[in-house]
CSV table of C-alpha atoms and ligand atoms in Angstrom, one decimal:
chain,number,residue,atom,x,y,z
A,1,MET,CA,44.8,125.9,185.3
A,2,ARG,CA,46.5,129.4,185.7
A,3,GLY,CA,49.4,127.8,187.6
A,4,ASN,CA,49.8,125.4,184.8
A,5,ILE,CA,49.8,128.1,182.2
A,6,SER,CA,52.4,130.2,184.0
A,7,GLU,CA,54.5,127.1,184.4
A,8,THR,CA,54.2,126.4,180.8
A,9,LYS,CA,55.3,130.0,180.0
A,10,TRP,CA,58.2,129.7,182.2
A,11,LEU,CA,59.3,126.5,180.6
A,12,THR,CA,58.9,128.1,177.1
A,13,VAL,CA,61.0,131.1,178.1
A,14,THR,CA,63.7,128.9,179.4
A,15,ALA,CA,63.6,126.8,176.2
A,16,ILE,CA,63.9,130.0,174.1
A,17,THR,CA,66.8,131.2,176.2
A,18,PHE,CA,68.6,128.0,175.8
A,19,THR,CA,68.0,128.0,172.1
A,20,LEU,CA,69.2,131.6,171.8
A,21,THR,CA,72.3,130.7,173.8
A,22,ALA,CA,72.9,127.7,171.6
A,23,ILE,CA,72.5,129.8,168.4
A,24,SER,CA,74.8,132.5,169.6
A,25,ILE,CA,77.4,129.9,170.6
A,26,SER,CA,77.2,128.2,167.2
A,27,ALA,CA,77.3,131.7,165.5
A,28,TYR,CA,80.4,132.4,167.4
A,29,ALA,CA,81.9,129.1,166.3
A,30,LEU,CA,80.9,129.8,162.7
A,31,LYS,CA,82.4,133.2,162.8
A,32,ARG,CA,85.7,131.8,164.1
A,33,LYS,CA,85.6,129.2,161.4
A,34,TRP,CA,84.9,131.8,158.8
A,35,ASN,CA,87.7,134.0,159.9
A,36,HIS,CA,90.0,131.0,159.8
A,37,MET,CA,88.8,130.0,156.3
A,38,SER,CA,89.2,133.6,154.9
A,39,SER,CA,92.7,133.8,156.1
A,40,LYS,CA,93.4,130.3,154.6
A,41,ILE,CA,91.9,131.6,151.3
A,42,GLU,CA,94.1,134.7,151.4
A,43,GLU,CA,97.1,132.5,152.1
A,44,LEU,CA,96.2,130.2,149.1
A,45,GLU,CA,95.6,133.2,146.9
A,46,ALA,CA,98.9,134.7,147.7
A,47,SER,CA,100.7,131.4,147.1
A,48,LEU,CA,98.8,130.9,143.8
A,49,LYS,CA,99.8,134.4,142.7
A,50,SER,CA,103.4,133.8,143.5
A,51,CYS,CA,103.3,130.5,141.6
A,52,SER,CA,101.8,132.1,138.5
A,53,GLU,CA,104.4,134.9,138.7
A,54,LYS,CA,107.1,132.2,138.9
A,55,CYS,CA,105.6,130.3,136.0
A,56,ALA,CA,105.3,133.4,133.9
A,57,SER,CA,108.9,134.4,134.5
A,58,GLU,CA,110.0,130.8,133.8
A,59,ARG,CA,108.1,130.9,130.5
A,60,GLN,CA,109.7,134.2,129.7
A,61,GLY,CA,113.0,132.6,130.4
A,62,ARG,CA,112.2,129.6,128.2
A,63,ILE,CA,111.0,131.8,125.3
A,64,ARG,CA,114.2,133.9,125.6
A,65,ALA,CA,116.3,130.7,125.6
A,66,GLN,CA,114.4,129.4,122.6
A,67,GLN,CA,114.9,132.6,120.7
A,68,ALA,CA,118.6,132.5,121.6
A,69,LEU,CA,118.8,128.9,120.4
A,70,ARG,CA,117.1,129.8,117.1
A,71,GLU,CA,119.5,132.7,116.6
A,72,GLU,CA,122.5,130.4,117.2
A,73,VAL,CA,121.1,127.8,114.8
A,74,THR,CA,120.5,130.4,112.2
A,75,LYS,CA,124.0,131.7,112.7
A,76,SER,CA,125.6,128.3,112.3
A,77,GLN,CA,123.8,127.7,108.9
A,78,PRO,CA,125.9,128.1,105.8
A,79,LYS,CA,126.2,131.9,105.4
A,80,SER,CA,124.7,132.9,102.1
A,81,GLU,CA,124.8,136.5,101.0
A,82,ASN,CA,122.0,138.5,102.6
A,83,LEU,CA,119.7,135.6,103.1
A,84,ASN,CA,117.8,135.8,106.3
A,85,LEU,CA,117.0,132.2,107.2
A,86,THR,CA,114.3,131.3,109.6
A,87,CYS,CA,115.1,128.0,111.1
A,88,TYR,CA,112.8,125.4,112.5
A,89,PRO,CA,113.7,122.1,114.1
A,90,MET,CA,113.1,120.0,111.0
A,91,MET,CA,115.7,117.3,110.6
A,92,PRO,CA,115.1,114.1,108.7
A,93,ILE,CA,113.9,111.4,111.0
A,94,GLY,CA,114.5,108.5,108.7
A,95,THR,CA,115.8,107.2,105.4
A,96,VAL,CA,114.1,105.3,102.6
A,97,HIS,CA,115.8,102.2,101.3
A,98,SER,CA,114.0,101.9,98.0
A,99,CYS,CA,114.1,99.4,95.1
A,100,PHE,CA,114.8,102.5,92.9
A,101,SER,CA,118.5,103.0,93.0
A,102,THR,CA,118.5,106.1,90.8
A,103,ARG,CA,116.1,108.9,90.0
A,104,ASN,CA,115.7,107.6,86.5
A,105,GLY,CA,113.0,104.9,86.6
A,106,THR,CA,111.5,106.2,89.9
A,107,PRO,CA,107.8,106.6,89.2
A,108,ARG,CA,106.5,110.2,89.0
A,109,GLN,CA,103.5,109.5,91.2
A,110,PRO,CA,102.7,107.1,94.0
A,111,LEU,CA,100.9,103.8,93.6
A,112,LEU,CA,101.6,103.5,89.9
A,113,VAL,CA,103.9,100.6,90.5
A,114,PRO,CA,102.2,98.4,93.2
A,115,LEU,CA,105.3,96.2,93.5
A,116,ALA,CA,107.7,99.1,94.2
A,117,ARG,CA,108.9,98.3,97.7
A,118,ALA,CA,110.9,100.3,100.1
A,119,CYS,CA,112.0,100.0,103.7
A,120,LEU,CA,111.7,103.2,105.7
A,121,VAL,CA,114.2,103.0,108.5
A,122,PHE,CA,113.7,105.5,111.3
A,123,ASN,CA,116.7,106.9,113.2
A,124,THR,CA,116.1,105.5,116.7
A,125,THR,CA,118.0,108.4,118.3
A,126,ARG,CA,115.2,110.7,117.1
A,127,VAL,CA,112.3,108.3,116.8
A,128,PRO,CA,112.0,105.5,119.4
A,129,PRO,CA,110.4,102.4,117.9
A,130,ALA,CA,107.3,102.9,120.1
A,131,SER,CA,106.5,105.9,117.9
A,132,LEU,CA,105.4,103.3,115.2
A,133,GLU,CA,102.9,101.5,117.5
A,134,GLY,CA,99.5,101.3,115.8
A,135,LEU,CA,100.7,102.3,112.4
A,136,GLU,CA,100.3,98.8,111.1
A,137,GLU,CA,96.5,99.2,111.6
A,138,TYR,CA,96.3,101.6,108.7
A,139,SER,CA,96.5,100.4,105.1
A,140,HIS,CA,98.3,103.6,103.8
A,141,CYS,CA,100.3,106.5,105.0
A,142,TRP,CA,101.5,109.9,103.9
A,143,ILE,CA,105.2,110.6,103.7
A,144,LEU,CA,106.8,114.0,103.7
A,145,TYR,CA,110.4,113.9,102.4
A,146,VAL,CA,113.2,116.0,100.9
A,147,PHE,CA,114.0,116.1,97.2
A,148,HIS,CA,117.7,115.5,98.1
A,149,LEU,CA,118.9,114.6,94.6
A,150,ASN,CA,117.7,117.8,92.9
A,151,THR,CA,120.7,119.0,90.9
A,152,ASP,CA,119.7,122.6,91.7
A,153,ILE,CA,119.3,122.2,95.4
A,154,ASP,CA,122.4,124.3,96.2
A,155,LYS,CA,120.8,127.3,94.6
A,156,LEU,CA,118.2,127.4,97.3
A,157,TRP,CA,120.8,128.5,99.8
A,158,LYS,CA,121.2,131.7,97.8
A,159,HIS,CA,119.1,134.8,98.1
A,160,PRO,CA,115.9,134.5,95.9
A,161,SER,CA,117.2,137.2,93.6
A,162,LYS,CA,120.2,135.0,92.8
A,163,SER,CA,118.9,131.5,92.9
A,164,GLY,CA,117.5,131.7,89.4
A,165,PHE,CA,114.4,129.9,90.6
A,166,LYS,CA,111.9,129.3,87.8
A,167,ALA,CA,108.2,130.0,88.5
A,168,LYS,CA,107.2,127.7,85.7
A,169,VAL,CA,108.2,124.1,85.0
A,170,ARG,CA,108.0,121.8,82.1
A,171,VAL,CA,105.3,119.2,82.4
A,172,PRO,CA,106.0,115.7,81.1
A,173,ARG,CA,102.4,115.3,79.9
A,174,LEU,CA,102.4,118.5,78.0
A,175,LYS,CA,105.4,117.6,75.9
A,176,GLY,CA,107.3,120.4,77.6
A,177,GLY,CA,104.5,122.8,78.0
A,178,ARG,CA,105.0,125.0,81.1
A,179,LYS,CA,102.9,125.4,84.2
A,180,GLY,CA,103.3,127.3,87.4
A,181,VAL,CA,105.3,125.2,89.8
A,182,PHE,CA,102.4,125.1,92.3
A,183,ALA,CA,100.1,123.7,89.5
A,184,THR,CA,102.5,120.7,89.3
A,185,ARG,CA,104.2,118.2,91.6
A,186,SER,CA,107.6,119.0,90.1
A,187,PRO,CA,110.5,118.3,92.5
A,188,HIS,CA,111.9,121.7,91.7
A,189,ARG,CA,110.1,123.8,94.2
A,190,PRO,CA,111.0,126.9,96.3
A,191,CYS,CA,111.0,124.6,99.3
A,192,PRO,CA,112.1,121.1,98.1
A,193,ILE,CA,109.7,119.1,100.2
A,194,GLY,CA,107.9,116.1,98.6
A,195,LEU,CA,104.6,114.5,99.6
A,196,THR,CA,103.6,111.0,98.7
A,197,VAL,CA,101.3,108.2,99.8
A,198,ALA,CA,102.3,104.6,100.1
A,199,LYS,CA,100.9,101.3,101.2
A,200,VAL,CA,101.9,100.1,104.7
A,201,GLU,CA,102.9,96.5,104.2
A,202,ALA,CA,104.4,95.8,107.7
A,203,VAL,CA,106.0,97.4,110.7
A,204,GLN,CA,108.9,96.0,112.5
A,205,GLY,CA,111.0,97.7,115.2
A,206,ASN,CA,112.1,101.0,113.8
A,207,MET,CA,111.2,100.0,110.2
A,208,VAL,CA,108.2,100.2,107.9
A,209,LEU,CA,107.9,98.1,104.8
A,210,LEU,CA,106.1,100.2,102.1
A,211,SER,CA,104.9,99.5,98.6
A,212,GLY,CA,103.6,101.5,95.7
A,213,VAL,CA,106.4,104.0,96.5
A,214,ASP,CA,107.7,106.7,94.1
A,215,LEU,CA,110.8,107.4,96.3
A,216,VAL,CA,114.4,107.0,95.2
A,217,ASP,CA,116.9,105.1,97.4
A,218,GLY,CA,118.4,107.3,100.2
A,219,THR,CA,115.4,109.8,100.4
A,220,PRO,CA,115.5,111.6,103.7
A,221,VAL,CA,112.1,111.5,105.4
A,222,LEU,CA,110.7,114.4,107.4
A,223,ASP,CA,107.4,112.9,108.6
A,224,LEU,CA,104.9,110.1,108.3
A,225,LYS,CA,101.2,110.4,108.9
A,226,PRO,CA,98.4,107.8,108.6
A,227,TYR,CA,96.2,108.1,105.5
A,228,ILE,CA,92.6,108.7,106.6
A,229,PRO,CA,90.2,108.0,103.7
A,230,TYR,CA,87.1,109.8,105.1
A,231,CYS,CA,88.9,113.1,105.2
A,232,ASP,CA,91.9,112.6,102.9
A,233,SER,CA,90.0,111.6,99.8
A,234,ILE,CA,87.7,114.1,98.2
A,235,ARG,CA,85.1,112.7,95.9
A,236,GLU,CA,84.2,115.9,94.1
A,237,ALA,CA,87.9,116.9,93.5
A,238,THR,CA,88.7,117.9,89.9
A,239,VAL,CA,92.0,118.3,87.9
A,240,PRO,CA,93.0,120.2,84.8
A,241,ASN,CA,92.3,118.5,81.5
A,242,TRP,CA,96.0,118.2,80.7
A,243,LEU,CA,96.3,115.5,83.4
A,244,THR,CA,93.6,113.3,82.0
A,245,ASP,CA,93.7,114.0,78.3
A,246,ASP,CA,96.1,111.4,77.0
A,247,ASN,CA,97.9,108.2,77.9
A,248,LEU,CA,101.2,109.6,76.7
A,249,LEU,CA,103.0,108.0,79.7
A,250,SER,CA,102.1,104.4,79.2
A,251,VAL,CA,104.0,102.1,76.7
A,252,ALA,CA,102.5,99.7,74.1
A,253,SER,CA,103.9,96.4,75.4
A,254,ILE,CA,106.7,94.8,77.3
A,255,SER,CA,108.6,91.6,76.5
A,256,PHE,CA,111.7,89.9,77.8
A,257,SER,CA,114.6,88.6,75.6
A,258,GLU,CA,115.3,84.9,75.6
A,259,ASP,CA,118.5,85.3,77.5
A,260,PHE,CA,116.9,87.5,80.2
A,261,THR,CA,115.6,84.8,82.5
A,262,SER,CA,118.9,83.0,82.8
A,263,ALA,CA,120.7,86.3,83.3
A,264,LEU,CA,118.4,87.2,86.1
A,265,GLU,CA,118.8,83.8,87.7
A,266,ASN,CA,122.6,84.3,87.6
A,267,CYS,CA,122.3,87.6,89.3
A,268,TRP,CA,119.9,86.3,91.9
A,269,ILE,CA,122.5,84.1,93.5
A,270,VAL,CA,124.0,87.2,95.0
A,271,ALA,CA,121.0,89.6,94.8
A,272,GLU,CA,118.6,87.5,96.8
A,273,LYS,CA,120.3,88.2,100.1
A,274,LYS,CA,119.6,91.9,99.8
A,275,SER,CA,116.4,91.8,97.9
A,276,LEU,CA,112.9,92.7,99.1
A,277,TYR,CA,111.5,90.3,96.5
A,278,ALA,CA,110.7,86.7,97.0
A,279,SER,CA,112.0,85.3,93.8
A,280,PRO,CA,113.4,86.2,90.4
A,281,GLY,CA,109.9,85.9,89.1
A,282,GLU,CA,108.6,88.5,91.5
A,283,PHE,CA,111.5,90.8,90.6
A,284,GLN,CA,110.7,90.4,86.9
A,285,SER,CA,107.1,91.4,87.7
A,286,LEU,CA,108.5,94.5,89.3
A,287,ILE,CA,110.6,95.3,86.1
A,288,LYS,CA,107.4,94.9,84.1
A,289,GLN,CA,105.4,97.2,86.2
A,290,VAL,CA,108.1,99.9,86.2
A,291,LEU,CA,108.6,99.8,82.5
A,292,SER,CA,104.9,99.8,81.7
A,293,TRP,CA,105.2,103.6,82.2
A,294,ASP,CA,107.4,105.6,79.9
A,295,ILE,CA,110.1,106.5,82.3
A,296,ARG,CA,112.2,108.4,79.9
A,297,SER,CA,112.8,112.0,80.8
A,298,LEU,CA,110.8,114.8,79.4
A,299,SER,CA,113.6,115.8,77.0
A,300,GLN,CA,113.6,112.4,75.5
A,301,ARG,CA,109.9,112.5,74.9
A,302,ASN,CA,109.6,116.1,73.9
A,303,ARG,CA,109.7,116.3,70.1
A,304,PRO,CA,109.9,119.7,68.6
A,305,HIS,CA,111.2,118.1,65.4
A,306,ASP,CA,108.1,116.1,64.6
A,307,ALA,CA,108.3,117.1,60.9
A,308,LEU,CA,111.8,115.7,60.6
A,309,LEU,CA,110.7,112.5,62.3
A,310,LYS,CA,107.6,111.7,60.3
A,311,ASN,CA,109.3,109.1,58.2
A,312,GLU,CA,110.7,107.5,61.3
A,313,ASN,CA,107.2,106.8,62.6
A,314,ASP,CA,107.1,109.8,64.8
A,315,GLU,CA,109.3,108.3,67.6
A,316,LEU,CA,112.4,109.8,69.1
A,317,LEU,CA,114.7,108.0,71.3
A,318,GLY,CA,117.2,109.3,73.7
A,319,ASN,CA,119.5,108.3,76.6
A,320,ALA,CA,117.6,107.5,79.7
A,321,SER,CA,120.4,108.3,82.1
A,322,ASP,CA,119.8,110.7,84.9
A,323,VAL,CA,118.3,113.5,82.9
A,324,ASP,CA,116.8,116.4,84.7
A,325,ASP,CA,113.4,117.5,83.5
A,326,HIS,CA,114.4,121.0,84.7
A,327,GLU,CA,117.1,121.5,82.1
A,328,ASN,CA,116.9,124.5,79.7
A,329,GLU,CA,115.8,124.5,76.1
A,330,THR,CA,119.3,124.7,74.7
A,331,VAL,CA,120.2,121.4,76.4
A,332,VAL,CA,117.0,119.7,75.4
A,333,HIS,CA,117.5,120.8,71.8
A,334,GLU,CA,121.0,119.5,71.6
A,335,ARG,CA,120.1,116.2,73.1
A,336,GLU,CA,117.3,115.8,70.6
A,337,GLN,CA,119.5,116.6,67.7
A,338,ASN,CA,121.8,113.8,68.8
A,339,ALA,CA,119.0,111.4,69.5
A,340,ILE,CA,117.4,111.8,66.0
A,341,TYR,CA,120.4,109.8,64.7
A,342,SER,CA,120.3,107.1,67.3
A,343,SER,CA,118.2,104.2,66.4
A,344,LYS,CA,119.0,101.4,68.8
A,345,ILE,CA,119.7,103.0,72.1
A,346,ILE,CA,120.1,100.8,75.2
A,347,TYR,CA,118.4,102.3,78.2
A,348,HIS,CA,119.3,101.4,81.8
A,349,LEU,CA,117.1,101.0,84.8
A,350,ILE,CA,118.8,100.3,88.1
A,351,LEU,CA,116.6,98.3,90.6
A,352,GLU,CA,118.0,97.1,93.9
A,353,GLY,CA,121.5,97.7,92.4
A,354,LEU,CA,120.8,95.5,89.4
A,355,ASP,CA,121.2,97.1,86.0
A,356,VAL,CA,118.3,96.2,83.7
A,357,SER,CA,119.0,97.1,80.1
A,358,TYR,CA,116.1,97.6,77.6
A,359,ARG,CA,115.2,99.1,74.3
A,360,ILE,CA,112.0,100.8,73.1
A,361,ASP,CA,111.1,100.3,69.5
A,362,HIS,CA,109.6,103.0,67.3
A,363,VAL,CA,106.0,102.3,68.3
A,364,GLY,CA,106.6,102.0,72.1
A,365,HIS,CA,107.2,98.3,72.5
A,366,VAL,CA,109.7,97.7,75.3
A,367,ILE,CA,112.2,94.8,75.0
A,368,VAL,CA,114.1,94.0,78.2
A,369,ASP,CA,117.5,92.6,77.1
A,370,ASN,CA,119.7,91.8,80.0
A,371,VAL,CA,120.3,92.3,83.7
A,372,SER,CA,123.7,92.5,85.5
A,373,HIS,CA,125.1,93.8,88.7
A,374,ALA,CA,125.5,97.6,88.5
A,375,VAL,CA,129.0,98.9,89.1
A,376,GLN,CA,128.1,101.1,92.1
A,377,ASP,CA,126.3,98.7,94.4
A,378,ASN,CA,124.8,100.8,97.1
A,379,LYS,CA,125.0,99.4,100.6
A,380,ARG,CA,121.7,97.6,101.0
A,381,SER,CA,122.0,96.6,104.6
A,382,PHE,CA,118.3,96.5,105.5
A,383,PHE,CA,116.3,93.4,106.0
A,384,ASN,CA,115.6,91.3,102.9
A,385,TYR,CA,112.4,89.6,101.9
A,386,LEU,CA,112.9,86.7,104.2
A,387,ALA,CA,113.1,89.0,107.2
A,388,TRP,CA,109.7,90.6,106.3
A,389,LYS,CA,108.0,87.4,104.9
A,390,GLY,CA,106.2,86.5,108.1
A,391,LYS,CA,104.9,90.1,108.5
A,392,MET,CA,103.6,90.7,105.0
A,393,GLN,CA,99.9,90.1,104.3
B,401,NAG,C1,117.9,140.5,107.5
B,401,NAG,O1,117.4,140.8,108.7
B,401,NAG,C2,117.8,142.1,109.3
B,401,NAG,C3,117.3,142.2,110.7
B,401,NAG,O2,116.0,141.7,110.8
B,401,NAG,C4,117.4,143.2,108.4
B,401,NAG,O3,117.9,144.4,108.9
B,401,NAG,C5,117.9,143.0,107.0
B,401,NAG,O4,117.4,144.0,106.1
B,401,NAG,C6,117.5,141.6,106.4
B,401,NAG,N1,118.1,141.3,105.2
B,401,NAG,C7,117.5,140.8,104.1
B,401,NAG,C8,118.3,140.6,102.9
B,401,NAG,O5,116.3,140.6,104.2
B,402,NAG,C1,120.4,109.9,114.0
B,402,NAG,O1,120.1,111.2,114.6
B,402,NAG,C2,121.2,111.6,115.4
B,402,NAG,C3,120.7,112.9,116.1
B,402,NAG,O2,120.2,113.8,115.3
B,402,NAG,C4,122.4,111.9,114.5
B,402,NAG,O3,123.4,112.3,115.3
B,402,NAG,C5,122.7,110.6,113.7
B,402,NAG,O4,123.8,110.9,112.8
B,402,NAG,C6,121.6,110.1,113.0
B,402,NAG,N1,121.9,108.8,112.5
B,402,NAG,C7,121.7,108.5,111.2
B,402,NAG,C8,122.0,107.1,110.8
B,402,NAG,O5,121.2,109.3,110.4
B,403,NAG,C1,123.9,107.0,78.0
B,403,NAG,O1,124.3,107.4,79.2
B,403,NAG,C2,125.3,106.6,79.8
B,403,NAG,C3,125.6,107.1,81.2
B,403,NAG,O2,125.7,108.5,81.2
B,403,NAG,C4,126.5,106.6,78.8
B,403,NAG,O3,127.5,105.8,79.4
B,403,NAG,C5,126.1,106.1,77.5
B,403,NAG,O4,127.2,106.2,76.6
B,403,NAG,C6,125.0,106.9,76.9
B,403,NAG,N1,124.5,106.4,75.7
B,403,NAG,C7,124.1,107.1,74.6
B,403,NAG,C8,123.7,106.4,73.5
B,403,NAG,O5,124.2,108.3,74.7
B,404,NAG,C1,121.4,126.3,79.2
B,404,NAG,O1,122.4,125.5,79.7
B,404,NAG,C2,123.6,125.5,79.1
B,404,NAG,C3,124.5,124.4,79.6
B,404,NAG,O2,124.4,124.3,81.0
B,404,NAG,C4,124.2,126.9,79.3
B,404,NAG,O3,125.4,127.0,78.6
B,404,NAG,C5,123.2,127.9,78.7
B,404,NAG,O4,123.7,129.2,78.9
B,404,NAG,C6,121.8,127.8,79.3
B,404,NAG,N1,120.9,128.7,78.6
B,404,NAG,C7,120.0,129.3,79.2
B,404,NAG,C8,119.1,130.1,78.3
B,404,NAG,O5,119.9,129.3,80.4
B,405,NAG,C1,124.3,90.4,79.8
B,405,NAG,O1,125.2,91.2,80.6
B,405,NAG,C2,126.3,90.5,81.1
B,405,NAG,C3,127.1,91.3,82.1
B,405,NAG,O2,127.3,92.6,81.6
B,405,NAG,C4,127.2,90.1,79.8
B,405,NAG,O3,128.3,89.4,80.2
B,405,NAG,C5,126.3,89.3,78.9
B,405,NAG,O4,127.1,89.1,77.7
B,405,NAG,C6,125.1,90.0,78.5
B,405,NAG,N1,124.2,89.2,77.7
B,405,NAG,C7,123.7,89.6,76.6
B,405,NAG,C8,122.8,88.6,75.9
B,405,NAG,O5,123.8,90.7,76.1
């Protein structure tokens, strides 16, 4: 029994010795491994540090280059006295080819004329067609654009103290009453950028067919964004009373003269090839929609001489040529003095290069007389209705 016990002890001691040896061997291996790893970590840390430093210096360089570029761009702008311009890379990325050939007749707000079509053509150098992928899945889009036809746009190059910029603008609905520019959507703004919404009819290559537009032909476009109803429409939004108080801007009725239909059919022989409308009938519907709003300029509607006009049924007519709502009171006054004595004025509305002539009688009934090719036929090279037909819903 004893012998057995001492034998067992000896065996146990041997086992422990072995185990300790094994442990110290693996500890040694572990230590070596650890040393190796720490030096590896140090190495990596050093390389990361040098990378970060390189990145930082590269970013510094990039920022410096950007600053230099901006300074250069600023310098190359038209030099206006003392005006410190800050430049950003905002160039138009596309152009609107709209049914509205002139400012006069172009609706004042979007979606008032559902048939108002326009083809927005993106510049493929700046916007590859793939940029439009997925846009057709939205019904509407926002468009940011430049009020490029503002007659006073040159003034904006001048120093604010010399530009004569007016803080208040005349409002069509207020018969010439004035509101602060930011309480209106007047085109005459310190920064002449317009915002509108339109229906997306179809997308094709680098072009978007839009409807419900209030954009004049040739409008430079700065950006397009999808309209997202759940965040872009605000149910509890309110507007001032002057926007809802009256229906000053709609006309009493619209009719077409007997000769109109044949005149339009004559024009159509040539017009069809460059029209975004399917037929003379559809084009006529467009005319009707456009003229159902009083498109005369403010000065033609503004009537400070009501007393004088009472016998003439309180209606004053004027010339609907390209009149600027921003003109001063002297000009408005003179125009109205002249208009008091004009009884049968022919107004002109140019749609897709066609000159539509019409009259408004003293109680707001519109009679469309004639249609002919306008003298200045703008180059309408974009796709016509047939090219879009298959794509339109
Ligand atoms: C234009 O900028 C320069 C440098 O920042 C400044 O010295 C100068 O007063 C500025 N001029 C005007 C008109 O703001
Ligand atoms: C398209 O953009 C390029 C680059 O900015 C410009 O050079 C070219 O004139 C533009 N083309 C049109 C048709 O606007
Ligand atoms: C209306 O304006 C057009 C174009 O500016 C002009 O040719 C025409 O004579 C004007 N008509 C009246 C009645 O002022
Ligand atoms: C209004 O415009 C006319 C013609 O452009 C100009 O002669 C007149 O000085 C202007 N008046 C005011 C008050 O700006
Ligand atoms: C319609 O306009 C055309 C072209 O200007 C003209 O020849 C024709 O006589 C006009 N028709 C009427 C009924 O005024």
